[in-house]
mmCIF file of C-alpha atoms and ligand atoms in Angstrom:
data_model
loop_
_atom_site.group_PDB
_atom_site.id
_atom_site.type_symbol
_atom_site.label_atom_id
_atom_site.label_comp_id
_atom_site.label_asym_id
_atom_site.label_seq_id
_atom_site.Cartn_x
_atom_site.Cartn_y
_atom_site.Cartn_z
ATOM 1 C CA UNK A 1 -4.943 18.854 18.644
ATOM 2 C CA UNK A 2 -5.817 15.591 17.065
ATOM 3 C CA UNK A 3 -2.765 13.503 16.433
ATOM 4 C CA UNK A 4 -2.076 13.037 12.519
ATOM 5 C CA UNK A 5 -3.411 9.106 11.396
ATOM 6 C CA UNK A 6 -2.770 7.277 8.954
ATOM 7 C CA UNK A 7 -4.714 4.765 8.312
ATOM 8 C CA UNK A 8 -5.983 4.971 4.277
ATOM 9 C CA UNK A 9 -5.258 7.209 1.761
ATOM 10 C CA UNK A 10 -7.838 10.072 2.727
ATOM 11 C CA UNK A 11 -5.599 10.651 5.365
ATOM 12 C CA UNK A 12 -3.879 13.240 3.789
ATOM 13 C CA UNK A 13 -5.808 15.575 1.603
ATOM 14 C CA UNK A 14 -5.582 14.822 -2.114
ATOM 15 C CA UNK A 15 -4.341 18.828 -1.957
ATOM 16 C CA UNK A 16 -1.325 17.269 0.304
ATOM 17 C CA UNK A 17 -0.438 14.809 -2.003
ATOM 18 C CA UNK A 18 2.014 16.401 -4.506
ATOM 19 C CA UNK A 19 3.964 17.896 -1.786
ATOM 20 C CA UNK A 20 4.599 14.083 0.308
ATOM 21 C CA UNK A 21 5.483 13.228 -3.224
ATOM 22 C CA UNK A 22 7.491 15.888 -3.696
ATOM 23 C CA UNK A 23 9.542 15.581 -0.397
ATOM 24 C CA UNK A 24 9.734 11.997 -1.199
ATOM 25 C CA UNK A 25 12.014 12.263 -3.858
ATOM 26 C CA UNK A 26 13.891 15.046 -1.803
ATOM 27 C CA UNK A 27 14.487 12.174 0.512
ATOM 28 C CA UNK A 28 15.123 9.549 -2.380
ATOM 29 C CA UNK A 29 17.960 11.683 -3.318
ATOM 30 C CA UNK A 30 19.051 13.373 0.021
ATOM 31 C CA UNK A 31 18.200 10.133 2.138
ATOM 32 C CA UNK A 32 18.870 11.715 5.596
ATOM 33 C CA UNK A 33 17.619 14.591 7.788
ATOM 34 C CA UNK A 34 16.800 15.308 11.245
ATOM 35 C CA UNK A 35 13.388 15.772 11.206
ATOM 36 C CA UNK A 36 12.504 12.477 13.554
ATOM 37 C CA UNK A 37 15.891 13.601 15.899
ATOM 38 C CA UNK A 38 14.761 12.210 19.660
ATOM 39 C CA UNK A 39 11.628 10.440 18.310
ATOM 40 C CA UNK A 40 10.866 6.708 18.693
ATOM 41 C CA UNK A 41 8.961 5.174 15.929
ATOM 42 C CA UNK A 42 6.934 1.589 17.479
ATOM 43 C CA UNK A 43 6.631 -0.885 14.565
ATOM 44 C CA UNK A 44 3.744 -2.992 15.552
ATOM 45 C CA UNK A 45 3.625 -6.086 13.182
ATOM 46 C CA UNK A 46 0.772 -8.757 13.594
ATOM 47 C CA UNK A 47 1.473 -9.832 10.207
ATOM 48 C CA UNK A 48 4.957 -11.159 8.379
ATOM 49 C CA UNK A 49 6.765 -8.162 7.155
ATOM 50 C CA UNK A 50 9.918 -7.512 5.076
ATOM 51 C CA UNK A 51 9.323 -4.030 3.228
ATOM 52 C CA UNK A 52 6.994 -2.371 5.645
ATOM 53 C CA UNK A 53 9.078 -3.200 8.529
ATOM 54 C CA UNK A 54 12.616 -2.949 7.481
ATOM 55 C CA UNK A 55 11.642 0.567 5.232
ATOM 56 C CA UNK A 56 10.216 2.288 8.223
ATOM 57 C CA UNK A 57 12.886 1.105 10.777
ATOM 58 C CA UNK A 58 15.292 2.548 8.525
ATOM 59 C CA UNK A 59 13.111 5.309 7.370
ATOM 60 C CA UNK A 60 13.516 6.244 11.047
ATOM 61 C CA UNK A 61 16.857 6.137 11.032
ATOM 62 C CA UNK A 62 17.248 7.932 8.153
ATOM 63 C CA UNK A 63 15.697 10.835 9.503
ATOM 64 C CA UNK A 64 17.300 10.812 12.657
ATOM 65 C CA UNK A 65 15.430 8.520 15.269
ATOM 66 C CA UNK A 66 15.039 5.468 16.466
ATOM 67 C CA UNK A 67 12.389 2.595 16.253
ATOM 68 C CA UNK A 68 11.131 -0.517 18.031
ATOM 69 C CA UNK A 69 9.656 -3.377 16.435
ATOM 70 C CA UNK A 70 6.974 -5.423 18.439
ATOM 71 C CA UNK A 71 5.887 -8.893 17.173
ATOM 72 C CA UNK A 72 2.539 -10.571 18.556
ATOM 73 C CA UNK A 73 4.491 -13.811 19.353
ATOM 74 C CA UNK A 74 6.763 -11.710 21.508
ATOM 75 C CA UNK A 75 5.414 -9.929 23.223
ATOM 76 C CA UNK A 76 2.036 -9.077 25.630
ATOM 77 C CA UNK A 77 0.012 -8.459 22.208
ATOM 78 C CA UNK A 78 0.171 -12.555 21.594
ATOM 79 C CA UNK A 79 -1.106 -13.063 25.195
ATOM 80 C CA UNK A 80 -3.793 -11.072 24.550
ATOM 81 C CA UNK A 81 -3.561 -7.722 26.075
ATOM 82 C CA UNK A 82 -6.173 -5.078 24.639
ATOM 83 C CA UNK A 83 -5.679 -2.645 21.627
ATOM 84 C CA UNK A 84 -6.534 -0.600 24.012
ATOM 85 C CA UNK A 85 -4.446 -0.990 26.799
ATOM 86 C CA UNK A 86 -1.226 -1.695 24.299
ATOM 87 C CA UNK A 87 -1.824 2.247 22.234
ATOM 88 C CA UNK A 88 -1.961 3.889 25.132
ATOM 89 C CA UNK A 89 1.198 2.153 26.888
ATOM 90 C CA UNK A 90 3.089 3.280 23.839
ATOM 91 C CA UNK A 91 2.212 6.353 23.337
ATOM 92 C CA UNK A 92 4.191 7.113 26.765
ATOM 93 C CA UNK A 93 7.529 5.780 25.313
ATOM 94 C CA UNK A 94 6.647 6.495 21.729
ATOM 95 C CA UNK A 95 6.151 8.826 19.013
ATOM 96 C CA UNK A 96 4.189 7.134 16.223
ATOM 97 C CA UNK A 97 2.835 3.643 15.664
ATOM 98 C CA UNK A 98 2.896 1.846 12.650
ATOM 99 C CA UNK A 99 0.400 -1.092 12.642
ATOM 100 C CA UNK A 100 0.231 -4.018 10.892
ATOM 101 C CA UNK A 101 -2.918 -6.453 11.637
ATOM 102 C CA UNK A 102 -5.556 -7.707 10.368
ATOM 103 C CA UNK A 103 -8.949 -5.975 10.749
ATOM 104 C CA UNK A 104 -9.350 -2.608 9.866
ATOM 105 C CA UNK A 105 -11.315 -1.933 12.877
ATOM 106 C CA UNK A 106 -7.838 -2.695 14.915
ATOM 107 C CA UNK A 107 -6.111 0.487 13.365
ATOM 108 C CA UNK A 108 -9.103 2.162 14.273
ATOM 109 C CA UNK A 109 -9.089 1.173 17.867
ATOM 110 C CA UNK A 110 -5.325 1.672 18.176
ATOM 111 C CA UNK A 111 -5.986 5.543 16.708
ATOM 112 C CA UNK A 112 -8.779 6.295 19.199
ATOM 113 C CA UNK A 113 -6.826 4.819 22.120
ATOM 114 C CA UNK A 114 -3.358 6.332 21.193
ATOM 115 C CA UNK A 115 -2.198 9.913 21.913
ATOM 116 C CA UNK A 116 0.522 9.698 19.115
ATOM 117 C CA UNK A 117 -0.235 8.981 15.831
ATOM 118 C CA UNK A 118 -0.916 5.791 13.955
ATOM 119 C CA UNK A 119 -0.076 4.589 10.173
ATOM 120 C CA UNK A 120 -1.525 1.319 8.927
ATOM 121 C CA UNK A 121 0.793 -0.895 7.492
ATOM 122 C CA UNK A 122 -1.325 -3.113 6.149
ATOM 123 C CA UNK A 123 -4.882 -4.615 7.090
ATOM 124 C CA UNK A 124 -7.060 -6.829 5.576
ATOM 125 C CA UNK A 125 -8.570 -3.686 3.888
ATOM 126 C CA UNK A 126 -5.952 -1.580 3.177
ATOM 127 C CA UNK A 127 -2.502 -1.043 2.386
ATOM 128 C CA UNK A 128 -1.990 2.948 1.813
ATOM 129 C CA UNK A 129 1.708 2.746 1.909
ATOM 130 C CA UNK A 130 2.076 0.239 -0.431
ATOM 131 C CA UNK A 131 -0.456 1.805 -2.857
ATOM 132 C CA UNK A 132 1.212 5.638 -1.920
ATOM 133 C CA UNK A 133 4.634 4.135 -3.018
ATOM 134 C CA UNK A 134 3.037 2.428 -5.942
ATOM 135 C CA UNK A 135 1.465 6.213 -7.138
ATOM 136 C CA UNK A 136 5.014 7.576 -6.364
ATOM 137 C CA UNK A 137 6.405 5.271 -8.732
ATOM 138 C CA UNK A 138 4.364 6.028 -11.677
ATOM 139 C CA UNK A 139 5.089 9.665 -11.308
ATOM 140 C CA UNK A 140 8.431 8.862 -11.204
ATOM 141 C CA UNK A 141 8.199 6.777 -14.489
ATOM 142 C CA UNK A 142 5.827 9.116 -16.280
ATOM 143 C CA UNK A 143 5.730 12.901 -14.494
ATOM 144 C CA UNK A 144 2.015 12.647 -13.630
ATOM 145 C CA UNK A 145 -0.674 9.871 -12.393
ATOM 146 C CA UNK A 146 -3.879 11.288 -14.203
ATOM 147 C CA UNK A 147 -4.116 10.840 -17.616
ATOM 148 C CA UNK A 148 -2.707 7.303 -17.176
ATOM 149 C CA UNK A 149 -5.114 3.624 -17.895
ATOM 150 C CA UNK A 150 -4.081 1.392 -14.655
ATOM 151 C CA UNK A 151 -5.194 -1.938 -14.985
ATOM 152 C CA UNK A 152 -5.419 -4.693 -11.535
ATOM 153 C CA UNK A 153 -5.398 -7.875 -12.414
ATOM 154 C CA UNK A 154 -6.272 -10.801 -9.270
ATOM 155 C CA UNK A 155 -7.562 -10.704 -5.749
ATOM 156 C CA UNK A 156 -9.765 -7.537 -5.022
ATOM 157 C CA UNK A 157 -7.827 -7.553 -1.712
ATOM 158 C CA UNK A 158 -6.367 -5.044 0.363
ATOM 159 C CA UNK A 159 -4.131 -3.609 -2.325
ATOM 160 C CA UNK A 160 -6.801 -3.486 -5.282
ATOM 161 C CA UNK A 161 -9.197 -1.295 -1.998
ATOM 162 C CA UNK A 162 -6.480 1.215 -1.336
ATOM 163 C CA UNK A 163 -5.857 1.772 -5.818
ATOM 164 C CA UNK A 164 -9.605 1.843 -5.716
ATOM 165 C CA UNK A 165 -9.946 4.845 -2.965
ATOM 166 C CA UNK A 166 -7.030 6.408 -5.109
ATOM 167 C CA UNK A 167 -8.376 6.152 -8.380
ATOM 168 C CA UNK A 168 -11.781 7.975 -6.143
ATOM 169 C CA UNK A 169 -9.479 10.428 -5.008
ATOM 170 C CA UNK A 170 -7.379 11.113 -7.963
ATOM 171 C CA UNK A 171 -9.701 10.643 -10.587
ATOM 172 C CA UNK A 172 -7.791 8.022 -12.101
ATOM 173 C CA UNK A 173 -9.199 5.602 -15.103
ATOM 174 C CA UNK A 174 -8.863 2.062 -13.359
ATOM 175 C CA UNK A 175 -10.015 -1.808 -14.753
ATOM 176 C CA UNK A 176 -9.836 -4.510 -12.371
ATOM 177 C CA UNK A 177 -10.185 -7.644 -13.502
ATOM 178 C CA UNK A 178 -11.393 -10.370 -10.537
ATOM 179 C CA UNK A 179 -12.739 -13.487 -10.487
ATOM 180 C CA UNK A 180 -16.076 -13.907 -9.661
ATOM 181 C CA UNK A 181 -16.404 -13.707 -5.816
ATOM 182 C CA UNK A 182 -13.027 -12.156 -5.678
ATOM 183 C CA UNK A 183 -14.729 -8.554 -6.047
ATOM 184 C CA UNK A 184 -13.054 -5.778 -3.988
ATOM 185 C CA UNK A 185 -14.957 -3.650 -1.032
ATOM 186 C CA UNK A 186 -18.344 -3.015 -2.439
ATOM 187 C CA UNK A 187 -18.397 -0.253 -0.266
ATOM 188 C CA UNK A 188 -14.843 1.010 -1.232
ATOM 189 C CA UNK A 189 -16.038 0.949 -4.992
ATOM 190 C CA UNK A 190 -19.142 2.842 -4.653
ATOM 191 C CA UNK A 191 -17.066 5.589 -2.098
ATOM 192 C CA UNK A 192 -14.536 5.887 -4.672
ATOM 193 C CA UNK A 193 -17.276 5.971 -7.283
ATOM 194 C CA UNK A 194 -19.420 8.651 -6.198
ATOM 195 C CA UNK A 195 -16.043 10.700 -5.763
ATOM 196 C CA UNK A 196 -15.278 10.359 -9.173
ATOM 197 C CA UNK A 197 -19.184 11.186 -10.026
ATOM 198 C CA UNK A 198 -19.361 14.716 -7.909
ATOM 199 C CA UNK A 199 -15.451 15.930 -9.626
ATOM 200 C CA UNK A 200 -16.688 14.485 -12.920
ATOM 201 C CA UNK A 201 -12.888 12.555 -13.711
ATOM 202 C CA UNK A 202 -12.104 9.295 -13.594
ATOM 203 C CA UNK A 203 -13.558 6.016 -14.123
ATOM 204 C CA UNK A 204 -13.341 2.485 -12.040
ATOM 205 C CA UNK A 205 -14.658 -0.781 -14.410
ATOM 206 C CA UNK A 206 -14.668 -4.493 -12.895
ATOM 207 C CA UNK A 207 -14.542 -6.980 -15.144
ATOM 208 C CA UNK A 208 -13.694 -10.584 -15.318
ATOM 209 C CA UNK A 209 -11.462 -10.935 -18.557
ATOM 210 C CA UNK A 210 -7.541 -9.577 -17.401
ATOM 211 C CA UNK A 211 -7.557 -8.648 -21.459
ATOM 212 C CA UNK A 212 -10.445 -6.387 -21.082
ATOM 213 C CA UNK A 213 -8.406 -4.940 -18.604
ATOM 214 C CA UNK A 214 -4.554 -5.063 -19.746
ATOM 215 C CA UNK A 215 -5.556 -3.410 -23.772
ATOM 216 C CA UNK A 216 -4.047 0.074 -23.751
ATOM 217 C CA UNK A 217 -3.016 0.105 -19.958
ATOM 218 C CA UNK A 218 0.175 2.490 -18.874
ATOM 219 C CA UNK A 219 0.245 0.474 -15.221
ATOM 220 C CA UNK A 220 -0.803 -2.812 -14.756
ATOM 221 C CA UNK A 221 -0.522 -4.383 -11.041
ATOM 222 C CA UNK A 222 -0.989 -7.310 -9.383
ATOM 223 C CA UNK A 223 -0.730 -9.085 -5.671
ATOM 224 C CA UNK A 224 -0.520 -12.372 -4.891
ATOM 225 C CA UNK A 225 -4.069 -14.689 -4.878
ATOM 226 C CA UNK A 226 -3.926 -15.601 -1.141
ATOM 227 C CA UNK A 227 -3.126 -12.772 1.134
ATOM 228 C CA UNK A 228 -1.838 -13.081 4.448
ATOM 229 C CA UNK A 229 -4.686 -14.771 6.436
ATOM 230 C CA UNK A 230 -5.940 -16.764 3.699
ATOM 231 C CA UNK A 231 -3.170 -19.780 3.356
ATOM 232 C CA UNK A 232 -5.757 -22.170 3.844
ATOM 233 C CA UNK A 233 -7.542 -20.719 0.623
ATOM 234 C CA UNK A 234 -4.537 -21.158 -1.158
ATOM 235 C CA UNK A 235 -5.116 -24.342 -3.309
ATOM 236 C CA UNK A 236 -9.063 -23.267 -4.129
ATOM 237 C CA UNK A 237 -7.856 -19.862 -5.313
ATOM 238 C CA UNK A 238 -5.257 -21.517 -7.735
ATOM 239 C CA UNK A 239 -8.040 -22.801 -9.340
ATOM 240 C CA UNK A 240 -10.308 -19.400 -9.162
ATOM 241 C CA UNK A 241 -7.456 -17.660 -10.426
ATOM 242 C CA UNK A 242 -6.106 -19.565 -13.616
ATOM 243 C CA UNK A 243 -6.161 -17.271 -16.578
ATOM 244 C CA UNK A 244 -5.137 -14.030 -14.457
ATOM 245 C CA UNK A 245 -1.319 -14.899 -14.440
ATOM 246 C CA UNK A 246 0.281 -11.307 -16.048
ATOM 247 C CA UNK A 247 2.489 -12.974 -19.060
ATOM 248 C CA UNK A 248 4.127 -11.879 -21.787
ATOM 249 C CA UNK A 249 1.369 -12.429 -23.825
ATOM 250 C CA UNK A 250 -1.384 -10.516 -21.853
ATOM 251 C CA UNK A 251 1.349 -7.994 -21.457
ATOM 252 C CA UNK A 252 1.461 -7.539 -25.281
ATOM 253 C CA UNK A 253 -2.339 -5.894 -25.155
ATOM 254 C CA UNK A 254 -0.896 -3.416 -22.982
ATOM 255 C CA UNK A 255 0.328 0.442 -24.154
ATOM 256 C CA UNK A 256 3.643 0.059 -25.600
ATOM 257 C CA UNK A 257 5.398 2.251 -22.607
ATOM 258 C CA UNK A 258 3.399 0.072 -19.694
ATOM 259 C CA UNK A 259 4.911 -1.083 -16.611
ATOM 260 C CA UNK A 260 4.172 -3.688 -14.116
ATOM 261 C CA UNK A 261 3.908 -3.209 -10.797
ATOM 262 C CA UNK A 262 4.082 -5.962 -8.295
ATOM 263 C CA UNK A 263 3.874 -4.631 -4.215
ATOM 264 C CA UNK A 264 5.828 -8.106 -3.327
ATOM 265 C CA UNK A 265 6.774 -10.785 -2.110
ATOM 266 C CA UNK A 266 5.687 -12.186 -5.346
ATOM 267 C CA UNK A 267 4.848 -16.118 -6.501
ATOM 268 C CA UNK A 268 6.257 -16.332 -9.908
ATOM 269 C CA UNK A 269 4.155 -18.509 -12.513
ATOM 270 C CA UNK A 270 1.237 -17.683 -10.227
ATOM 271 C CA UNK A 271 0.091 -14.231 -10.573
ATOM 272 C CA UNK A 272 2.975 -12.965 -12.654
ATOM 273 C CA UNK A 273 5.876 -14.580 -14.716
ATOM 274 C CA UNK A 274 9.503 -14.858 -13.361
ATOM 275 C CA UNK A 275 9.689 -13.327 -17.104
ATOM 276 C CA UNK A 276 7.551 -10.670 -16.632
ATOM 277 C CA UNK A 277 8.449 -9.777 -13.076
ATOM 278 C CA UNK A 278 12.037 -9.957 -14.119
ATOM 279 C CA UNK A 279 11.799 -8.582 -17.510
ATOM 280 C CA UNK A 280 12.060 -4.941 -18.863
ATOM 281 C CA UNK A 281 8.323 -3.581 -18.049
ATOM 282 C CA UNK A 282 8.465 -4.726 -14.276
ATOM 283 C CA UNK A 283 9.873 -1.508 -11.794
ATOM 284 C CA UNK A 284 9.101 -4.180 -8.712
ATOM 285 C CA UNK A 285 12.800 -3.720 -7.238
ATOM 286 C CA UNK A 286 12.181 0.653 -7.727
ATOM 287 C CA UNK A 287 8.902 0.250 -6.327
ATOM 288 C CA UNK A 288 9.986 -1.607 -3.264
ATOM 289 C CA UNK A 289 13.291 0.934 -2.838
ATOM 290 C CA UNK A 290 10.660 3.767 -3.166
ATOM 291 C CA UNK A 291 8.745 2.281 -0.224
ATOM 292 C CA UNK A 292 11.802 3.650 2.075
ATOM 293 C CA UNK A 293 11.311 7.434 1.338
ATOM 294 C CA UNK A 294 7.849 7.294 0.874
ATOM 295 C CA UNK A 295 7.887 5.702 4.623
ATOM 296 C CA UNK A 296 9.877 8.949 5.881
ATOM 297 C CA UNK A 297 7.869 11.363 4.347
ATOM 298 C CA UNK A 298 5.022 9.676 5.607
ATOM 299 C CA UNK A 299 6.247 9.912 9.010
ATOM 300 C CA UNK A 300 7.135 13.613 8.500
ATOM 301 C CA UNK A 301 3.621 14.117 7.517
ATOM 302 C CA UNK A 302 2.320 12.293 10.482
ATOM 303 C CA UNK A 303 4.830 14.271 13.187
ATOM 304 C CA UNK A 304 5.523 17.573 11.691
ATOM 305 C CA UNK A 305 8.283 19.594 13.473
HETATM 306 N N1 CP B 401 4.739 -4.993 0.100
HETATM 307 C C1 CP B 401 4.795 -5.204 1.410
HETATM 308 O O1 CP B 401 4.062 -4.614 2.198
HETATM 309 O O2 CP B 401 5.745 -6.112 1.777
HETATM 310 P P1 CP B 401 5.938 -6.756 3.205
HETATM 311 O O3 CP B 401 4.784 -7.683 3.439
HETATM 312 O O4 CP B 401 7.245 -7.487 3.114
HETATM 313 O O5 CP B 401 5.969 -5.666 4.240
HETATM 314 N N1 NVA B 402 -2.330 -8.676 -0.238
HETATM 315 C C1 NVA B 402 -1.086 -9.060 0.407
HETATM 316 C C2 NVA B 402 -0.137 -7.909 0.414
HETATM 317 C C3 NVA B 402 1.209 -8.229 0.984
HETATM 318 C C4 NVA B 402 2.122 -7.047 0.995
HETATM 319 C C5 NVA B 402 -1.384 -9.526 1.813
HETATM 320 O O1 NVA B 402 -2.210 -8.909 2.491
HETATM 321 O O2 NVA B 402 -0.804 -10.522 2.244
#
């Protein structure tokens, strides 16, 4: 059999869902078990990590196993040894890989190279733990997703793709709000789309006012303007981006019960306030605990006992 990927959202069957959620907060309360006991988990990180890599080295722990964390600088990765070559090497010591890089085709080669499973960790594309943690959040905070106005306000980057896929599979009511030439995936949207179309829920708008987006929103989420890759951009995007910082003032168009989510690490007074990220409506700090137990019941899901 197949080994169980992770690599965006579809991954695991909207079906699945409520039950990962489910033995998330299990774990959230519980935090240990043995159901990784003798396994090895390979943290691959071609990116800078904090959350990603610390939550799933613990996560590991947590659940009774042990991980390895391999940077490109050190190690044969940087020197330039294949995808290929480097999945199938760890699949003899390892158990799972989690991948952080940069194309999405990368996560794709690792998976058909690998005899263990693989779980993205963020590409340029994608980040389905991030945006899993981020769902499990909002059913913490209000006992359901659907039925909820979610609002994205910035880059259509990796982040706003993996809310748009689950807004497709959920059938969620989403507004992004991007700058022009900031869309996200054109082909993401229409995917996502055409999902909504065939189970007749759910709606995904892109507009370029963050008000249009923000009035009457339960969750409203943001990223930061350059992403990893894009430093160079940095400057030209402050200037793309003025008028999509989340304030207090934007935030007063927003349902009275909204939070703010922010998938960190943040740039206050860029894409968010220090008052707003700091203040009442933010669950940032939950949101970035949650991405611990969502990590181990992803990797339960991925290597079932
Ligand atoms: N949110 C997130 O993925 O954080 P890191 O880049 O620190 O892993
Ligand atoms: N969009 C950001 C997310 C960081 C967690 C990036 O890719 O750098």
């Amino acid at each position: 059999m197949a080994p169980r990927s992770f690599l965006t959202l579809h991954d695991i069957d909207v079906d699945q869902w409520p039950a990962v959620f489910d033995r998330t907060a299990i774990l959230r309360v519980q935090r240990h078990d043995k159901t990784l006991a003798g396994k090895t988990i390979a943290l691959v990180m071609e990116k800078a990590s904090t959350r990603t890599r610390v939550s799933f080295e613990v996560a590991a722990y947590e659940l009774g196993g042990n991980s390895t964390h391999l940077s490109a600088s050190g190690t044969q990765i940087g020197r330039g040894e294949p995808a290929e070559d480097t999945a199938r090497v760890l699949s003899e010591y390892c158990h799972a890989i989690v991948l952080r890089t940069f194309g999405q085709d990368r996560v794709e080669t690792f998976q058909r190279w690998a005899t263990i499973p693989v779980v993205n960790g963020l590409t340029d594309l994608h980040h389905p733990c991030q945006v899993a943690t981020d769902l499990f959040t909002v059913r913490e905070r209000f006992d359901q997703i659907d039925g909820l106005r979610y609002a994205w306000i910035g880059d259509g980057n990796n982040m706003a793709n993996s809310w748009i896929e689950a807004a497709g599979m959920f059938g969620l009511d989403l507004v992004l709000a991007c700058p022009a030439g900031y869309d996200p995936d054109a082909t993401i949207l229409a995917t996502a789309r055409g999902e909504q179309a065939r189970a007749g829920r759910g709606s995904i708008e892109v507009v370029r006012d963050p008000r249009d987006a923000v009035r009457g929103a339960h969750v409203v989420n943001t990223d930061v303007w350059a992403s990893m890759g894009q430093e160079e951009e940095a400057a030209k995007r402050r200037v793309a981006f003025a008028g999509y910082c989340i304030d207090d003032k934007l935030m007063g168009l927003a349902d009275q019960a909204s939070i703010v989510l922010h998938c960190l690490p943040a740039h206050r007074g860029e894409e968010i306030t220090g008052d707003v990220l700091d203040g009442p409506r933010s669950l940032a700090w939950r949101q970035a605990g949650n991405r611990l137990h969502v990590a181990k019941a992803i990797l339960e899901y991925v290597l079932p006992s």
